[in-house]
Short mmCIF file of C-alpha atoms in Angstrom, two decimals:
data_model
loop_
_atom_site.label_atom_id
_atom_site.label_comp_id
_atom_site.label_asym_id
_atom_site.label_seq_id
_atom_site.Cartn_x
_atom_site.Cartn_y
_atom_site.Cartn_z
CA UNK A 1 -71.02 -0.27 4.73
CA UNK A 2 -70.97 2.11 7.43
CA UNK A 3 -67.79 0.96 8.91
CA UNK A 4 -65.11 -0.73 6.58
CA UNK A 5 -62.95 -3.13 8.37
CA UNK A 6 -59.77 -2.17 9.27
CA UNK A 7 -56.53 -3.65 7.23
CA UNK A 8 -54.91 -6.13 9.24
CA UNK A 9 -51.06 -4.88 10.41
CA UNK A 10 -49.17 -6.53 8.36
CA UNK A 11 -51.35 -4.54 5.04
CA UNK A 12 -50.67 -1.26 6.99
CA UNK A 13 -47.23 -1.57 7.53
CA UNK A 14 -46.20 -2.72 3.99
CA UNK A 15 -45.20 0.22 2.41
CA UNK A 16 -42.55 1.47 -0.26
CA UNK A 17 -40.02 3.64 1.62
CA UNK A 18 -37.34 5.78 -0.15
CA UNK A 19 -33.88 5.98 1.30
CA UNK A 20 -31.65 8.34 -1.34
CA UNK A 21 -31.92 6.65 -4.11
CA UNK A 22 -32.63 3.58 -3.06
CA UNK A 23 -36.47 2.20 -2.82
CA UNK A 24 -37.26 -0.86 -0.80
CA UNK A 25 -39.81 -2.72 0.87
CA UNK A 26 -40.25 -3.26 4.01
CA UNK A 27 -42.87 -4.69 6.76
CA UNK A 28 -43.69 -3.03 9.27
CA UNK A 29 -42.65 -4.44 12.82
CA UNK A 30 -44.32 -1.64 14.95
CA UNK A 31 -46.08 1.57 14.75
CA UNK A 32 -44.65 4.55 16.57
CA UNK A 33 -47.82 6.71 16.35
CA UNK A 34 -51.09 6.07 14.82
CA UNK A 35 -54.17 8.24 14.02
CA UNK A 36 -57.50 6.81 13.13
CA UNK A 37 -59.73 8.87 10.60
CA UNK A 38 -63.25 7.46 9.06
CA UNK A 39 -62.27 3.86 10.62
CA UNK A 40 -58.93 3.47 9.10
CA UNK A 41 -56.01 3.42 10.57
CA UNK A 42 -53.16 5.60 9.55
CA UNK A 43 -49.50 5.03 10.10
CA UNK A 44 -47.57 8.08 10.25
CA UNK A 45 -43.90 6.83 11.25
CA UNK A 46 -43.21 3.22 11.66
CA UNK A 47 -40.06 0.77 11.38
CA UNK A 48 -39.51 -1.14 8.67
CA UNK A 49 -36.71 -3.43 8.86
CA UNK A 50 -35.30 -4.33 5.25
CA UNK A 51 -31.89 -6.43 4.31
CA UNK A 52 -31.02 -6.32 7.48
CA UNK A 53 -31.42 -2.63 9.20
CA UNK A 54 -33.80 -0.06 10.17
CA UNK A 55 -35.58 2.64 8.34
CA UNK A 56 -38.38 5.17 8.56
CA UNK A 57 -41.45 5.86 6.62
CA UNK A 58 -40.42 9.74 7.29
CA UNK A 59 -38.64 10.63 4.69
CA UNK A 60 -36.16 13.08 6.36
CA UNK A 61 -35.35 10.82 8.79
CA UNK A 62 -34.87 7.96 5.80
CA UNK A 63 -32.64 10.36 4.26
CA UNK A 64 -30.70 10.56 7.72
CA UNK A 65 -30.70 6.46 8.70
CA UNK A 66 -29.77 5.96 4.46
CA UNK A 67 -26.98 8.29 5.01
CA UNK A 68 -25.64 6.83 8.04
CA UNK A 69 -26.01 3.54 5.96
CA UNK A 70 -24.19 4.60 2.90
CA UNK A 71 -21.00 6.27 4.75
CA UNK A 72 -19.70 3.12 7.14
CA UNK A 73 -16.60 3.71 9.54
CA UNK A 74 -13.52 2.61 8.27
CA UNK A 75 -11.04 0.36 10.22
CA UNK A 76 -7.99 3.55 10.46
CA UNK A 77 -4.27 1.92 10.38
CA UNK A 78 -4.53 -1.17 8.22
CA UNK A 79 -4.89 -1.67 4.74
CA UNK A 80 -7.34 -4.28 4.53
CA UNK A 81 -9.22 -6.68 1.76
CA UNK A 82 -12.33 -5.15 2.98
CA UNK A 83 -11.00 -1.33 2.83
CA UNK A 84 -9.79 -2.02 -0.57
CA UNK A 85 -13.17 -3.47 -1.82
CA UNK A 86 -15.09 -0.62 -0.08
CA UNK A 87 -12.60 1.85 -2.05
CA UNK A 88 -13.07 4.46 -5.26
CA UNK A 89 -12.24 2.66 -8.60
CA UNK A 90 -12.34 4.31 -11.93
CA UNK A 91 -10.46 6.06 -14.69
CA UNK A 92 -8.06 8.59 -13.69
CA UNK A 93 -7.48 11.79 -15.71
CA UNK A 94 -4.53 9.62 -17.36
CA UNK A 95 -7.21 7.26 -18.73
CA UNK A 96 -5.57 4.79 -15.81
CA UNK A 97 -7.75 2.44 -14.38
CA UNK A 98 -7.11 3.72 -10.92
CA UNK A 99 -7.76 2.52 -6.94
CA UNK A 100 -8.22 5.64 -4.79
CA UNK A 101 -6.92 5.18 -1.29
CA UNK A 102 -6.35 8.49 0.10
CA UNK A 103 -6.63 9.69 3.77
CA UNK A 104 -6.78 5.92 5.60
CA UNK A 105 -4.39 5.99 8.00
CA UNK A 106 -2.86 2.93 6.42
CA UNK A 107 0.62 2.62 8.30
CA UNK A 108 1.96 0.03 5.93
CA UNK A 109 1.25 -1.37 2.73
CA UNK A 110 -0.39 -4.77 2.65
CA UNK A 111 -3.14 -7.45 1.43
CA UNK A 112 -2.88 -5.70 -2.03
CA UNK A 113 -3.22 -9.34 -3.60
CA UNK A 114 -6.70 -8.51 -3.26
CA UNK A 115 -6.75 -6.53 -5.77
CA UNK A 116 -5.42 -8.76 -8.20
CA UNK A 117 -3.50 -7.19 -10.31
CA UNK A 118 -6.60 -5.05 -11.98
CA UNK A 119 -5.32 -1.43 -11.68
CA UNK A 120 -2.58 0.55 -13.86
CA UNK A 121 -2.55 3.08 -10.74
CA UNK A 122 -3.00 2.90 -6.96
CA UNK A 123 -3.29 6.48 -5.02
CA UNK A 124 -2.09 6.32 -1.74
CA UNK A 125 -1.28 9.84 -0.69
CA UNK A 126 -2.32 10.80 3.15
CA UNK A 127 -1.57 8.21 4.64
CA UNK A 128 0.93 7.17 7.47
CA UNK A 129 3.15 4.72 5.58
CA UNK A 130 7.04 4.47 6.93
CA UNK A 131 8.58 1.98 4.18
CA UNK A 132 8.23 1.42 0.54
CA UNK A 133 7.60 -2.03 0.93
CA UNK A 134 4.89 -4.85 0.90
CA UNK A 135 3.84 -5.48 -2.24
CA UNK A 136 2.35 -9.05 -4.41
CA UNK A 137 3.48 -9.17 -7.82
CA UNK A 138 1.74 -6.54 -9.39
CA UNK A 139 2.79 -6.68 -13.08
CA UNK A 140 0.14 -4.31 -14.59
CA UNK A 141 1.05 -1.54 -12.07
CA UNK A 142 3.12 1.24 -13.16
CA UNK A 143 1.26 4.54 -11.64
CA UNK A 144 1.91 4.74 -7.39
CA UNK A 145 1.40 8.46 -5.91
CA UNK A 146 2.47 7.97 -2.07
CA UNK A 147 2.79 11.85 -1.57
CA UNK A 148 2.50 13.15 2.14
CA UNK A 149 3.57 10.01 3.33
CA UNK A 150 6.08 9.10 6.27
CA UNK A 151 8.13 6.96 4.06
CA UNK A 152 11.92 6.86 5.21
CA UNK A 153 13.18 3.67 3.77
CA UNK A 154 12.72 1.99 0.60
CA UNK A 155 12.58 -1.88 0.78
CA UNK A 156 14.57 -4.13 -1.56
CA UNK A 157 13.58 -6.43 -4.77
CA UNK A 158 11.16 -3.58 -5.87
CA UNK A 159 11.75 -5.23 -9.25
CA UNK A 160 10.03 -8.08 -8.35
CA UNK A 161 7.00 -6.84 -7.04
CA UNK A 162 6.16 -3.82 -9.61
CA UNK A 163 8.59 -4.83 -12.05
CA UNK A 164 6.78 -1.91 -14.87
CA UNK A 165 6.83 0.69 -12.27
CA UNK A 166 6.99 3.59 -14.67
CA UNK A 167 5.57 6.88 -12.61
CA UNK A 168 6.64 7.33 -8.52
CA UNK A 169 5.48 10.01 -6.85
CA UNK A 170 7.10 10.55 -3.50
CA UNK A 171 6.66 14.06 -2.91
CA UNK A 172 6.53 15.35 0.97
CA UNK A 173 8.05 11.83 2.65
CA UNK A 174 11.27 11.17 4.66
CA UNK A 175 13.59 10.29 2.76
CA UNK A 176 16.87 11.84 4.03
CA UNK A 177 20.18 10.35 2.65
CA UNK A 178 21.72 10.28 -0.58
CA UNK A 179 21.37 6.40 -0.85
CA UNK A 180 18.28 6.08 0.29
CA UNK A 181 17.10 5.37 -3.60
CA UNK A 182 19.98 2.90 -4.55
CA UNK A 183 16.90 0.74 -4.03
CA UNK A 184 15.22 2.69 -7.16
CA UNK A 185 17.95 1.59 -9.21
CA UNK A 186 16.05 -1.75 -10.02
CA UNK A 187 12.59 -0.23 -11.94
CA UNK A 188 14.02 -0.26 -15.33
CA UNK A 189 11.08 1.24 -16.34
CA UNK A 190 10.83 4.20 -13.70
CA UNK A 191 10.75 7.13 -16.18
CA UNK A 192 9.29 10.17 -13.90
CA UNK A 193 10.12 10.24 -9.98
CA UNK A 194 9.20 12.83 -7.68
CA UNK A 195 11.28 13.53 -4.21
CA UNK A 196 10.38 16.88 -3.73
CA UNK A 197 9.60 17.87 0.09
CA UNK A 198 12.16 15.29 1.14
CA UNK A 199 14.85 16.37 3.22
CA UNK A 200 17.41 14.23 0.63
CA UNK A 201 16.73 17.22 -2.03
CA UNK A 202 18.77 19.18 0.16
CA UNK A 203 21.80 17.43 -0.03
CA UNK A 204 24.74 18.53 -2.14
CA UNK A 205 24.70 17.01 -5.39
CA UNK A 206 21.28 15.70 -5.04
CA UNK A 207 19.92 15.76 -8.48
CA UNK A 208 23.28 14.55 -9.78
CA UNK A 209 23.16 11.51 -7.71
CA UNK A 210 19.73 10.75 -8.69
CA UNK A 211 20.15 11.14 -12.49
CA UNK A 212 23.32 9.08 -12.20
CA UNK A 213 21.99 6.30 -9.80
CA UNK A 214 18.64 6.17 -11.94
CA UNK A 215 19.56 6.98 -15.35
CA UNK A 216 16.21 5.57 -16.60
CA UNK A 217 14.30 8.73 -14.92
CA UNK A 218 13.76 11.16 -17.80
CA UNK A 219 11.82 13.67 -14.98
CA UNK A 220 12.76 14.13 -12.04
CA UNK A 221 10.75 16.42 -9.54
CA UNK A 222 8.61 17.07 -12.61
CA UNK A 223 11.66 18.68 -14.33
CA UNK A 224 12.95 17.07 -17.42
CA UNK A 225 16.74 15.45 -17.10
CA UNK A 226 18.66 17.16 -19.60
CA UNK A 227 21.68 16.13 -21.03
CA UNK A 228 24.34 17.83 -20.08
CA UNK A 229 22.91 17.12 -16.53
CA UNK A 230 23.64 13.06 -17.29
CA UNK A 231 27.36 14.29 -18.50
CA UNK A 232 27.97 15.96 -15.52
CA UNK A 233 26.97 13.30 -13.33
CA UNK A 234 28.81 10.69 -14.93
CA UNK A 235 31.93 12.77 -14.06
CA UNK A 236 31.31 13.84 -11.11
CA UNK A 237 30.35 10.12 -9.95
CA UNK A 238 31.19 7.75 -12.34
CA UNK A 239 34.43 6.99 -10.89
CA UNK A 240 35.34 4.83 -7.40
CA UNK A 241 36.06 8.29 -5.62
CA UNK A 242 32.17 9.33 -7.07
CA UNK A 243 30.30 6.46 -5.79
CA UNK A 244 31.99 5.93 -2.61
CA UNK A 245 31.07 10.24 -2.16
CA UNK A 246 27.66 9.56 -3.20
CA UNK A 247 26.53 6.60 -1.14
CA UNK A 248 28.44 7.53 1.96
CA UNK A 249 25.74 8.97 4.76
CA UNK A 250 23.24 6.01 4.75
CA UNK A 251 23.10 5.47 8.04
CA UNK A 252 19.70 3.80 8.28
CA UNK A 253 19.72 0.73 10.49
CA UNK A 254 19.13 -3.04 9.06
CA UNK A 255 18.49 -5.61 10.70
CA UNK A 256 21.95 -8.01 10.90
CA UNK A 257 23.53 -4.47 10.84
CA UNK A 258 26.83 -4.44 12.56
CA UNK A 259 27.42 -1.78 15.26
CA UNK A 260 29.66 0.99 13.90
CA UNK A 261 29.47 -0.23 10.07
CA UNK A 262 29.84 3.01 8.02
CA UNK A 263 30.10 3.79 4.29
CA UNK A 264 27.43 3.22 1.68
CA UNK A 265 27.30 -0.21 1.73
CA UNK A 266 25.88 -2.02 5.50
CA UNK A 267 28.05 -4.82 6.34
CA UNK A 268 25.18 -7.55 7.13
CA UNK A 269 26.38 -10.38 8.35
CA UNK A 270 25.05 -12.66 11.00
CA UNK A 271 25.80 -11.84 14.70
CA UNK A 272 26.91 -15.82 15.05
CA UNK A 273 28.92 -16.12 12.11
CA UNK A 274 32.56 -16.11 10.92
CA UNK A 275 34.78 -13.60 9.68
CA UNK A 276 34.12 -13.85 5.67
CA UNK A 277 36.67 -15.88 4.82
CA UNK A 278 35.16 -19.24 3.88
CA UNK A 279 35.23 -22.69 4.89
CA UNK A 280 37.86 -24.31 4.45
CA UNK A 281 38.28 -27.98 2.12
CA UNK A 282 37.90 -30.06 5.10
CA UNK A 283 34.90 -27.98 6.60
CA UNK A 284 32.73 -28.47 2.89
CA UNK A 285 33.86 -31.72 3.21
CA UNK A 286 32.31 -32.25 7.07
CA UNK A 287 29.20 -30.45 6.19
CA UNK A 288 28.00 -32.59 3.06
CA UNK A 289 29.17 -35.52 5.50
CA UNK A 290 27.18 -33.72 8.32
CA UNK A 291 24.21 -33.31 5.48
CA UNK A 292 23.81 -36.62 4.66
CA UNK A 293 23.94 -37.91 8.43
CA UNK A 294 21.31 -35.16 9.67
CA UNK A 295 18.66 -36.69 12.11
CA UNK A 296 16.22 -33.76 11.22
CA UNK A 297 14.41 -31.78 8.61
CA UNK A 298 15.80 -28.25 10.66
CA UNK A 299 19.19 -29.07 10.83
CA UNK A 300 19.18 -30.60 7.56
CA UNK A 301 18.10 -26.77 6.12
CA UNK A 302 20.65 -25.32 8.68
CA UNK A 303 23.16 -26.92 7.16
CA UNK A 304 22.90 -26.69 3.36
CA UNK A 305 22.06 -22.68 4.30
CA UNK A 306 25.90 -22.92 5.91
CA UNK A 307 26.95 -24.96 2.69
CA UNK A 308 25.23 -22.24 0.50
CA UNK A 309 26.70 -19.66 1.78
CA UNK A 310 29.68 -20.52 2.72
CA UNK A 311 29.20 -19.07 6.16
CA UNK A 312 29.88 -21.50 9.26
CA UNK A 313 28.29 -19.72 12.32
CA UNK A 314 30.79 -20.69 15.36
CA UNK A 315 28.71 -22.80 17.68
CA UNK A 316 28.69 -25.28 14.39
CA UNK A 317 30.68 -28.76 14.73
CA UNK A 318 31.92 -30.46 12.19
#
C-alpha cells in the first residue's frame, strides 16, 4: 500500500535501551521529539521507565542517568545494615575474605551483626571513629585495619567480642597514654599491632611497655619483638615499682570516675555508695530479709545488685 499504518505507541516506544552494561526493556511513556519519514513515525529520545526509574533511548545520556544510578549517596556518620550491604567484599591480598569500609564517615562502630560473622577482615581506615568499641561476637574475625582514625580510647571485654583478633592496625589514631592498651592485654591471639602515628609512641619506654603489657605481640609497629627486648621489659616493669611507672598517666575520664582519682587504675565506684568496706553480718542479713519481702520486680534487682556486690548505696534501709 501506498501508506502503511502507523505502529500504535505502545510498538514505538518498546525498545531495548543500554545503560553500561546493563540492557533492559522499557515502554515508552512519552516521546520528547518525533520525526515522521515515509509515514512512520520515528522516536528519537523518549522515556522509558524500567524497575522503577527513568532512562533514555540516547545512549550518552543512558550512560549519564545509569551512572547516576549505579553510584547512590551514602548516609555519612553511621555505620549502617544498609552501608554494609552496599559495601566492597572480596579477597584481600592476604587471601582474607575481606569487607571494605573505607572513607564513610562512620563515627562509631555499630550494626556489624549484619554481617554475620562472614569476614576474616574488616577495613575501616578513614573514618571518624573515637573508641575501639561496639562490636557482636565476631569469632571468625581476626584482620581490623582502623588506620587514620580518631580513636582515643579502647573499650573493655575486647575478648569477648573478637576473641581471635590476631592483626590490629591502629596506625595514625589518638591514643596518648601509656595505659591506654591495658585493654589489649585480653586478645590472646593479637600477634602484630600497629600504634605508629599515635602520640603514646612518644612516651618514654613506649615499646617496653607494650611488649611487656602484650607479650603475645610478636610485631609491633611492623618491627619484629626481639628477645632481649622482652628481657628488658620484664626488668624494667615486672616489678610493683614497674607497673605502677608504667600505668601511671591514664587520665582518661570513665564514667563513675571519681574526681581527683589518679594512678593507673580509676577508682569507679558509684557516686551513692559506701566507702568499700562491706556490709556488715546484720546488713546481709536485712537485705536477703529485705529480698524476700520486696513488693517489686525493680527493687527486687536493686537489691540482690547491693547483695552481689556487697555495696549498700546510703539512701538504702535496712
Amino acid at each position: 500500500p501506498e501508506h502503511e499504518t502507523p505502529p500504535s505507541a505502545a510498538e514505538q516506544g518498546r525498545r531495548r535501551v543500554r545503560c553500561g552494561r546493563r540492557s533492559l526493556i522499557g515502554v515508552a511513556r512519552r516521546p520528547v521529539s518525533a520525526a515522521t519519514k515515509g509515514g512512520r513515525a520515528r522516536v528519537s529520545v523518549c522515556a522509558v521507565q524500567s524497575r522503577g526509574f527513568f532512562m533514555t533511548s540516547n545512549p550518552f545520556q543512558a550512560d549519564a542517568a545509569g551512572g547516576a544510578f549505579l553510584s547512590l549517596p551514602r548516609l555519612a556518620g553511621r555505620l549502617t545494615a544498609d552501608l554494609i550491604v552496599r559495601s566492597h567484599q572480596g579477597l584481600n591480598p592476604s587471601k582474607e575474605y575481606q569487607l571494605d569500609l573505607r572513607g564513610n564517615k562512620i563515627g562509631a562502630i555499630e550494626n556489624l551483626g549484619a554481617t554475620q560473622n562472614q569476614f576474616d577482615a574488616i577495613d575501616l581506615s578513614d573514618n571518624e571513629i573515637v573508641k575501639l568499641e561496639g562490636f557482636p561476637p565476631l569469632s571468625r574475625l581476626h584482620t581490623l585495619l582502623l588506620n587514620n582514625n580518631r580513636i582515643a580510647r579502647v573499650g573493655k571485654d575486647l575478648q569477648l567480642q573478637v576473641p581471635m583478633m590476631a592483626s590490629l592496625i591502629l596506625t595514625n589514631n589518638r591514643l596518648s597514654n601509656l595505659a591506654d592498651v591495658d585493654p589489649l592485654s585480653g586478645l590472646k591471639h593479637l600477634t602484630h599491632l600497629s600504634l605508629m602515628g599515635n602520640p603514646v609512641t612518644k612516651k618514654a619506654h613506649y615499646r617496653l611497655y607494650v611488649v611487656f603489657r602484650l607479650p603475645q605481640v610478636k610485631v609491633l609497629d611492623f618491627r619484629k619483638v626481639k628477645l632481649a627486648e622482652r628481657e628488658k621489659a620484664a626488668a624494667m616493669f615486672g616489678g610493683a615499682e614497674g607497673a605502677k611507672s608504667g600505668g601511671a598517666g591514664a587520665k582518661t575520664f570513665e564514667p563513675g570516675m571519681v574526681a581527683g582519682a589518679a594512678g593507673g587504675g580509676p577508682e569507679a565506684m558509684d557516686e551513692d555508695a559506701m566507702p568499700a568496706s562491706g556490709p556488715t553480718a546484720a546488713q546481709l542479713l536485712a537485705l536477703k530479709a529485705a529480698i524476700a519481702n520486696a513488693a517489686t520486680l525493680e527493687e527486687v534487682q536493686r537489691l540482690e545488685t547491693a547483695l552481689t556486690t556487697g555495696i549498700v548505696p546510703s539512701n538504702m534501709t535496712l
